[in-house]
Tab-separated table of C-alpha atoms in Angstrom:
chain	number	residue	atom	x	y	z
K	11	LYS	CA	22.551	-57.731	-48.751
K	12	ALA	CA	24.237	-60.677	-47.093
K	13	GLY	CA	23.735	-64.078	-48.650
K	14	VAL	CA	23.097	-67.445	-47.070
K	15	THR	CA	25.721	-68.209	-44.424
K	16	GLN	CA	26.667	-71.742	-43.464
K	17	THR	CA	28.977	-72.679	-40.622
K	18	PRO	CA	31.328	-74.346	-40.254
K	19	ARG	CA	32.817	-74.647	-43.753
K	20	TYR	CA	34.627	-77.885	-42.995
K	21	LEU	CA	34.187	-80.640	-40.427
K	22	ILE	CA	35.958	-83.906	-39.740
K	23	LYS	CA	34.144	-86.324	-37.462
K	24	THR	CA	34.575	-89.924	-36.383
K	25	ARG	CA	32.042	-92.653	-37.033
K	26	GLY	CA	29.432	-92.793	-34.312
K	27	GLN	CA	29.715	-89.151	-33.369
K	28	GLN	CA	27.035	-86.570	-33.991
K	29	VAL	CA	27.309	-83.236	-35.762
K	30	THR	CA	25.325	-80.003	-35.958
K	31	LEU	CA	25.453	-77.694	-38.968
K	32	SER	CA	24.131	-74.146	-39.001
K	33	CYS	CA	22.516	-71.996	-41.677
K	34	SER	CA	21.541	-68.328	-41.570
K	35	PRO	CA	19.215	-67.393	-44.449
K	36	ILE	CA	19.033	-64.127	-46.320
K	37	SER	CA	17.476	-61.475	-44.106
K	38	GLY	CA	13.696	-61.618	-44.435
K	39	HIS	CA	13.601	-65.128	-45.888
K	40	ARG	CA	11.497	-67.529	-43.856
K	41	SER	CA	12.026	-70.753	-45.825
K	42	VAL	CA	15.190	-72.784	-45.309
K	43	SER	CA	15.956	-76.044	-47.106
K	44	TRP	CA	18.802	-78.521	-46.713
K	45	TYR	CA	20.386	-80.690	-49.393
K	46	GLN	CA	23.071	-83.364	-49.372
K	47	GLN	CA	25.481	-83.568	-52.307
K	48	THR	CA	27.602	-86.644	-52.976
K	49	PRO	CA	29.448	-87.739	-56.129
K	50	GLY	CA	27.294	-90.830	-56.470
K	51	GLN	CA	23.816	-89.508	-55.674
K	52	GLY	CA	24.117	-85.868	-56.669
K	53	LEU	CA	21.971	-83.333	-54.840
K	54	GLN	CA	19.246	-84.796	-52.664
K	55	PHE	CA	16.614	-82.966	-50.636
K	56	LEU	CA	16.772	-83.433	-46.867
K	57	PHE	CA	14.057	-81.158	-45.426
K	58	GLU	CA	12.468	-77.730	-45.596
K	59	TYR	CA	11.346	-75.389	-42.830
K	60	PHE	CA	9.074	-72.379	-42.956
K	61	SER	CA	8.366	-70.257	-39.889
K	62	GLU	CA	9.772	-72.952	-37.569
K	63	THR	CA	7.627	-75.726	-39.082
K	64	GLN	CA	8.972	-78.612	-41.121
K	65	ARG	CA	6.868	-78.722	-44.261
K	66	ASN	CA	8.599	-81.463	-46.188
K	67	LYS	CA	11.155	-84.168	-45.583
K	68	GLY	CA	13.213	-86.209	-48.002
K	69	ASN	CA	13.945	-89.898	-47.926
K	70	PHE	CA	16.679	-89.963	-45.300
K	71	PRO	CA	16.928	-92.003	-42.097
K	72	GLY	CA	15.797	-90.563	-38.777
K	73	ARG	CA	19.444	-89.872	-37.858
K	74	PHE	CA	19.048	-86.721	-39.932
K	75	SER	CA	17.019	-84.039	-38.211
K	76	GLY	CA	16.648	-80.311	-38.284
K	77	ARG	CA	14.998	-77.338	-36.730
K	78	GLN	CA	14.372	-73.695	-37.394
K	79	PHE	CA	14.430	-70.884	-34.884
K	80	SER	CA	12.204	-67.825	-34.625
K	81	ASN	CA	14.843	-65.714	-36.399
K	82	SER	CA	14.708	-68.191	-39.341
K	83	ARG	CA	18.180	-69.565	-38.657
K	84	SER	CA	18.242	-73.316	-39.082
K	85	GLU	CA	20.329	-76.191	-37.822
K	86	MET	CA	20.594	-79.742	-39.022
K	87	ASN	CA	21.854	-82.573	-36.894
K	88	VAL	CA	23.192	-85.957	-37.895
K	89	SER	CA	23.535	-88.514	-35.136
K	90	THR	CA	25.550	-91.739	-35.121
K	91	LEU	CA	27.604	-90.702	-38.125
K	92	GLU	CA	28.421	-93.245	-40.816
K	93	LEU	CA	31.152	-93.115	-43.452
K	94	GLY	CA	28.452	-92.647	-46.101
K	95	ASP	CA	27.378	-89.367	-44.504
K	96	SER	CA	30.517	-87.730	-45.886
K	97	ALA	CA	29.170	-85.096	-48.242
K	98	LEU	CA	28.735	-81.433	-48.985
K	99	TYR	CA	25.672	-80.172	-47.106
K	100	LEU	CA	24.010	-77.191	-48.708
K	101	CYS	CA	21.442	-74.854	-47.260
K	102	ALA	CA	19.105	-72.724	-49.360
K	103	SER	CA	16.736	-69.933	-48.482
K	104	SER	CA	13.685	-68.625	-50.270
K	105	GLY	CA	11.655	-65.510	-49.686
K	106	GLY	CA	8.175	-66.731	-50.311
K	107	GLN	CA	5.777	-69.232	-48.810
K	108	SER	CA	5.953	-71.246	-52.040
K	109	SER	CA	8.841	-72.056	-54.326
K	110	LEU	CA	7.955	-69.276	-56.753
K	111	GLU	CA	10.816	-66.972	-55.795
K	112	GLY	CA	13.513	-69.547	-56.383
K	113	TYR	CA	16.305	-70.470	-54.035
K	114	THR	CA	19.621	-68.941	-52.969
K	115	PHE	CA	22.252	-71.368	-51.750
K	116	GLY	CA	25.048	-71.016	-49.258
K	117	SER	CA	28.639	-72.175	-49.777
K	118	GLY	CA	28.028	-75.424	-47.951
K	119	THR	CA	29.588	-77.413	-45.134
K	120	ARG	CA	31.977	-80.160	-46.201
K	121	LEU	CA	31.581	-83.051	-43.740
K	122	THR	CA	34.141	-85.843	-43.702
K	123	VAL	CA	33.459	-88.893	-41.549
K	124	VAL	CA	36.516	-91.048	-40.757
S	3	LYS	CA	8.155	-89.209	-59.081
S	4	GLN	CA	9.912	-86.318	-60.795
S	5	GLU	CA	13.156	-87.170	-62.547
S	6	VAL	CA	15.513	-84.632	-64.083
S	7	THR	CA	18.101	-85.563	-66.699
S	8	GLN	CA	20.897	-83.430	-68.084
S	9	ILE	CA	22.682	-84.145	-71.322
S	10	PRO	CA	25.581	-84.193	-71.952
S	11	ALA	CA	27.262	-85.161	-68.661
S	12	ALA	CA	30.436	-83.419	-69.784
S	13	LEU	CA	31.306	-81.007	-72.565
S	14	SER	CA	34.616	-79.521	-73.673
S	15	VAL	CA	34.689	-76.732	-76.266
S	16	PRO	CA	37.138	-74.066	-77.441
S	17	GLU	CA	36.768	-70.510	-76.232
S	18	GLY	CA	34.373	-68.333	-78.195
S	19	GLU	CA	31.901	-71.030	-79.169
S	20	ASN	CA	28.178	-70.782	-78.531
S	21	LEU	CA	26.815	-73.828	-76.737
S	22	VAL	CA	23.605	-75.405	-75.488
S	23	LEU	CA	23.066	-77.460	-72.359
S	24	ASN	CA	19.972	-79.616	-72.128
S	25	CYS	CA	17.666	-80.509	-69.254
S	26	SER	CA	14.588	-82.718	-69.335
S	27	PHE	CA	12.044	-83.544	-66.644
S	28	THR	CA	9.343	-86.200	-66.471
S	29	ASP	CA	6.457	-84.385	-64.713
S	30	SER	CA	5.177	-81.077	-66.076
S	31	ALA	CA	3.578	-80.091	-62.724
S	32	ILE	CA	6.372	-77.690	-61.793
S	33	TYR	CA	6.415	-74.237	-60.212
S	34	ASN	CA	9.546	-73.161	-61.990
S	35	LEU	CA	12.947	-74.243	-63.246
S	36	GLN	CA	16.232	-72.857	-62.029
S	37	TRP	CA	19.704	-73.098	-63.561
S	38	PHE	CA	22.698	-73.051	-61.249
S	39	ARG	CA	26.445	-72.980	-61.638
S	40	GLN	CA	28.781	-74.823	-59.272
S	41	ASP	CA	32.541	-74.370	-59.141
S	42	PRO	CA	34.583	-77.255	-57.686
S	43	GLY	CA	34.033	-77.619	-53.939
S	44	LYS	CA	31.767	-74.587	-53.800
S	45	GLY	CA	28.081	-73.875	-53.307
S	46	LEU	CA	25.516	-73.186	-56.012
S	47	THR	CA	25.187	-69.867	-57.786
S	48	SER	CA	21.780	-69.149	-59.286
S	49	LEU	CA	21.965	-68.172	-62.946
S	50	LEU	CA	18.386	-67.981	-64.173
S	51	LEU	CA	14.920	-68.698	-62.793
S	52	ILE	CA	12.050	-69.408	-65.181
S	53	GLN	CA	8.496	-69.554	-63.844
S	54	SER	CA	6.216	-72.236	-65.255
S	55	SER	CA	4.208	-69.581	-67.148
S	56	GLN	CA	7.305	-68.166	-68.868
S	57	ARG	CA	9.065	-69.366	-72.000
S	58	GLU	CA	12.524	-67.888	-71.485
S	59	GLN	CA	14.791	-65.725	-69.379
S	60	THR	CA	17.977	-63.902	-70.304
S	61	SER	CA	20.922	-62.612	-68.321
S	62	GLY	CA	23.939	-61.287	-70.175
S	63	ARG	CA	25.359	-64.056	-72.355
S	64	LEU	CA	22.962	-66.621	-70.900
S	65	ASN	CA	19.524	-67.510	-72.183
S	66	ALA	CA	17.323	-70.230	-70.734
S	67	SER	CA	14.169	-71.557	-72.331
S	68	LEU	CA	11.380	-73.678	-70.915
S	69	ASP	CA	8.902	-75.915	-72.740
S	70	LYS	CA	6.789	-77.313	-69.935
S	71	SER	CA	4.566	-79.418	-72.173
S	72	SER	CA	7.510	-81.363	-73.562
S	73	GLY	CA	9.415	-81.362	-70.268
S	74	ARG	CA	12.500	-79.623	-71.615
S	75	SER	CA	14.725	-76.667	-70.859
S	76	THR	CA	17.883	-75.438	-72.542
S	77	LEU	CA	20.620	-73.136	-71.333
S	78	TYR	CA	22.319	-71.251	-74.149
S	79	ILE	CA	25.736	-69.721	-73.469
S	80	ALA	CA	26.984	-67.255	-76.060
S	81	ALA	CA	30.640	-66.531	-76.797
S	82	SER	CA	31.961	-68.922	-74.152
S	83	GLN	CA	34.955	-67.929	-71.993
S	84	PRO	CA	37.367	-69.981	-69.860
S	85	GLY	CA	35.698	-68.482	-66.768
S	86	ASP	CA	32.489	-70.254	-67.762
S	87	SER	CA	34.120	-73.576	-66.896
S	88	ALA	CA	32.029	-75.128	-64.113
S	89	THR	CA	29.280	-77.663	-63.520
S	90	TYR	CA	25.842	-76.464	-64.583
S	91	LEU	CA	22.834	-77.844	-62.737
S	92	CYS	CA	19.198	-77.723	-63.681
S	93	ALA	CA	16.552	-77.988	-60.933
S	94	VAL	CA	12.758	-78.021	-61.035
S	95	GLY	CA	10.595	-76.605	-58.254
S	96	ILE	CA	7.888	-79.100	-57.361
S	97	GLN	CA	4.327	-77.857	-56.930
S	98	GLY	CA	3.168	-78.133	-53.348
S	99	ALA	CA	6.372	-79.740	-52.117
S	100	GLN	CA	8.670	-76.770	-51.444
S	101	LYS	CA	11.708	-78.543	-52.802
S	102	LEU	CA	13.950	-78.743	-55.830
S	103	VAL	CA	14.727	-81.857	-57.800
S	104	PHE	CA	18.144	-81.635	-59.451
S	105	GLY	CA	19.683	-83.147	-62.524
S	106	GLN	CA	23.149	-84.679	-62.283
S	107	GLY	CA	24.717	-81.682	-63.976
S	108	THR	CA	26.817	-80.961	-67.049
S	109	ARG	CA	30.525	-80.436	-66.433
S	110	LEU	CA	31.619	-77.744	-68.868
S	111	THR	CA	35.233	-77.015	-69.811
S	112	ILE	CA	36.091	-74.043	-72.013
S	113	ASN	CA	39.576	-74.357	-73.518
S	114	PRO	CA	41.588	-71.162	-74.140
């Protein structure tokens, strides 16, 4: 079955702009999580959605937001981009209501802010 | 606050060796522990998932163990191959929080 699909794969944006990233989970999975990966901070949790509801949010400024649609696809938005937002953004999906089934990750979106 | 540590940060070994990667975590209230592999510039590939009630999981040449009481997990790779070269990440699933907390990873290089 198809894995987790993230689009686009690469993005270059200018400081101050906003960006929207998309994630399609594995068919049947209702939980979608987002993570930011940078060389300095490693992988950090952004937020998690289950059945269109945000259940948990990491320690990121309000410029980072997300949503989930009724088909479980999710988007994350970053407004007023800063140079420090340059990172690999990874989406993960999970089949269960809890974390028991583990997570499957997509290939990521590489965001470069110039 | 859960903290996950992986030792060593980098490891270089000749092909054919058996090796062990270590992961430790500070809070034993976990759902599970998952080992991932990441190739440069790529996403994460899940290798093994161990539930908190389990002691180990095996897949091919990989074996992962979990000792929740001591806050430790190990990933054993048998008969290493150059294709095993990658960064290996350990992540714990947090009870009631629906998120993973990651270690910083071990960058593994297998020399032909």
